Short mmCIF file of C-alpha atoms in Angstrom, two decimals:
data_model
loop_
_atom_site.label_atom_id
_atom_site.label_comp_id
_atom_site.label_asym_id
_atom_site.label_seq_id
_atom_site.Cartn_x
_atom_site.Cartn_y
_atom_site.Cartn_z
CA LEU A 1 8.54 -46.33 33.14
CA PRO A 2 11.93 -44.62 33.19
CA VAL A 3 15.15 -46.00 34.62
CA ILE A 4 16.50 -43.65 37.28
CA VAL A 5 20.19 -43.67 38.21
CA ALA A 6 21.56 -41.37 40.92
CA ASN A 7 24.44 -39.13 39.86
CA SER A 8 26.72 -40.77 42.44
CA ALA A 9 25.93 -44.35 41.31
CA ILE A 10 28.35 -46.22 39.06
CA VAL A 11 26.64 -48.37 36.44
CA SER A 12 28.65 -50.17 33.77
CA ARG A 13 27.71 -49.37 30.20
CA HIS A 14 27.87 -53.15 29.65
CA CYS A 15 24.86 -54.02 31.83
CA LYS A 16 21.11 -53.97 31.24
CA ILE A 17 18.64 -52.18 33.52
CA GLY A 18 14.88 -52.87 33.18
CA SER A 19 12.22 -50.18 33.02
CA GLY A 20 10.97 -48.73 36.29
CA THR A 21 14.21 -49.59 38.12
CA ILE A 22 16.03 -47.11 40.34
CA ILE A 23 19.74 -47.25 41.18
CA MET A 24 20.37 -45.17 44.30
CA HIS A 25 23.31 -43.13 45.61
CA GLN A 26 26.76 -44.73 45.55
CA ALA A 27 25.41 -48.06 44.30
CA PHE A 28 27.65 -49.97 41.91
CA VAL A 29 26.44 -52.27 39.10
CA ASN A 30 29.26 -54.02 37.26
CA ALA A 31 29.68 -55.34 33.70
CA ASN A 32 27.38 -57.93 32.13
CA SER A 33 24.83 -57.75 34.95
CA ILE A 34 21.11 -57.65 34.26
CA ILE A 35 18.71 -55.87 36.62
CA GLY A 36 15.03 -56.59 35.94
CA GLU A 37 12.03 -54.26 35.83
CA ASN A 38 10.68 -52.33 38.84
CA CYS A 39 13.69 -52.96 41.05
CA ILE A 40 15.47 -50.90 43.68
CA VAL A 41 19.23 -51.16 44.05
CA ASN A 42 19.56 -49.07 47.17
CA SER A 43 22.35 -46.82 48.42
CA LYS A 44 25.87 -48.32 48.55
CA ALA A 45 24.72 -51.71 47.24
CA LEU A 46 27.19 -53.65 45.07
CA VAL A 47 26.04 -55.88 42.20
CA GLU A 48 29.18 -57.46 40.75
CA HIS A 49 29.83 -58.79 37.25
CA ASP A 50 27.55 -61.27 35.46
CA CYS A 51 24.70 -61.12 38.02
CA ILE A 52 21.04 -61.47 37.17
CA ILE A 53 18.44 -59.76 39.37
CA GLY A 54 14.81 -60.62 38.52
CA ASN A 55 11.82 -58.27 38.32
CA ASN A 56 10.33 -56.54 41.37
CA CYS A 57 13.36 -56.99 43.62
CA HIS A 58 14.69 -54.75 46.38
CA ILE A 59 18.42 -54.91 47.04
CA SER A 60 18.80 -53.01 50.31
CA THR A 61 21.53 -50.66 51.48
CA GLY A 62 25.08 -51.92 51.73
CA THR A 63 24.37 -55.34 50.22
CA LYS A 64 27.25 -57.08 48.44
CA ILE A 65 26.30 -59.46 45.63
CA ASN A 66 29.42 -61.11 44.26
CA GLY A 67 29.87 -62.30 40.68
CA ASN A 68 27.64 -64.76 38.82
CA VAL A 69 24.77 -64.62 41.33
CA SER A 70 21.20 -65.05 40.08
CA ILE A 71 18.25 -63.75 42.13
CA GLY A 72 14.69 -64.64 41.07
CA ASN A 73 11.66 -62.37 40.74
CA ASN A 74 9.95 -60.76 43.75
CA CYS A 75 12.85 -60.99 46.19
CA PHE A 76 13.80 -58.72 49.08
CA VAL A 77 17.40 -58.60 50.29
CA GLY A 78 17.95 -57.00 53.70
CA SER A 79 20.63 -54.38 54.36
CA ASN A 80 24.27 -55.43 54.59
CA SER A 81 23.65 -58.93 53.27
CA SER A 82 26.49 -60.68 51.43
CA PHE A 83 26.40 -63.30 48.67
CA VAL A 84 29.08 -65.83 47.73
CA ASN A 85 29.97 -66.07 44.02
CA GLY A 86 27.90 -68.22 41.70
CA ILE A 87 24.80 -69.01 43.76
CA THR A 88 21.14 -68.95 42.72
CA ILE A 89 18.19 -67.62 44.72
CA SER A 90 14.65 -68.81 43.89
CA GLU A 91 11.70 -66.46 43.31
CA ASN A 92 9.71 -65.02 46.24
CA VAL A 93 12.54 -65.09 48.78
CA PHE A 94 12.88 -62.68 51.71
CA LEU A 95 16.39 -62.36 53.16
CA GLY A 96 16.77 -60.63 56.51
CA ILE A 97 19.28 -57.95 57.43
CA ASN A 98 22.98 -59.00 57.64
CA SER A 99 22.34 -62.37 55.99
CA LEU A 100 25.31 -64.36 54.69
CA VAL A 101 24.12 -66.23 51.62
CA SER A 102 26.75 -68.92 51.04
CA LYS A 103 24.58 -71.54 49.32
CA SER A 104 21.81 -71.51 46.73
CA ILE A 105 18.21 -71.20 47.91
CA LYS A 106 15.89 -73.39 45.85
CA GLU A 107 12.56 -72.69 47.58
CA GLN A 108 10.59 -69.58 48.42
CA GLY A 109 10.39 -68.37 52.00
CA MET A 110 12.01 -66.21 54.67
CA PHE A 111 15.69 -66.71 55.43
CA VAL A 112 17.95 -64.99 57.98
CA GLY A 113 21.31 -65.24 59.64
CA ASN A 114 24.95 -66.07 59.30
CA PRO A 115 24.94 -68.75 58.03
CA ILE A 116 21.54 -68.34 56.47
CA ARG A 117 18.64 -70.53 57.65
CA LYS A 118 14.95 -70.74 56.76
CA ILE A 119 12.52 -69.38 59.34
CA LYS A 120 9.22 -69.48 57.42
#
């Protein structure tokens, strides 16, 4: 499958984007980041330097993922969520809208809030 990058997106030439992934309008993917296969980096999302996004992930509109963050496979990140530098998110995690992710999440499940808490 092709990689699709909107004309208004900014994607560093020093990152890797997996097949079937789409980078939407005004999204920004910085140097040394890796975006897996079949992902969506939606409009105005920011993926900073040295991040790893697994396969089959949706990074929703306006999300800010700071440097050195690792997100596992099959994750959904709700709009306007923010991530502190250097944390790790397990596979199969759902993060609700406006979540503040300030600590690593080591188990699958649904998390929401500011600060983030597990609900399911």
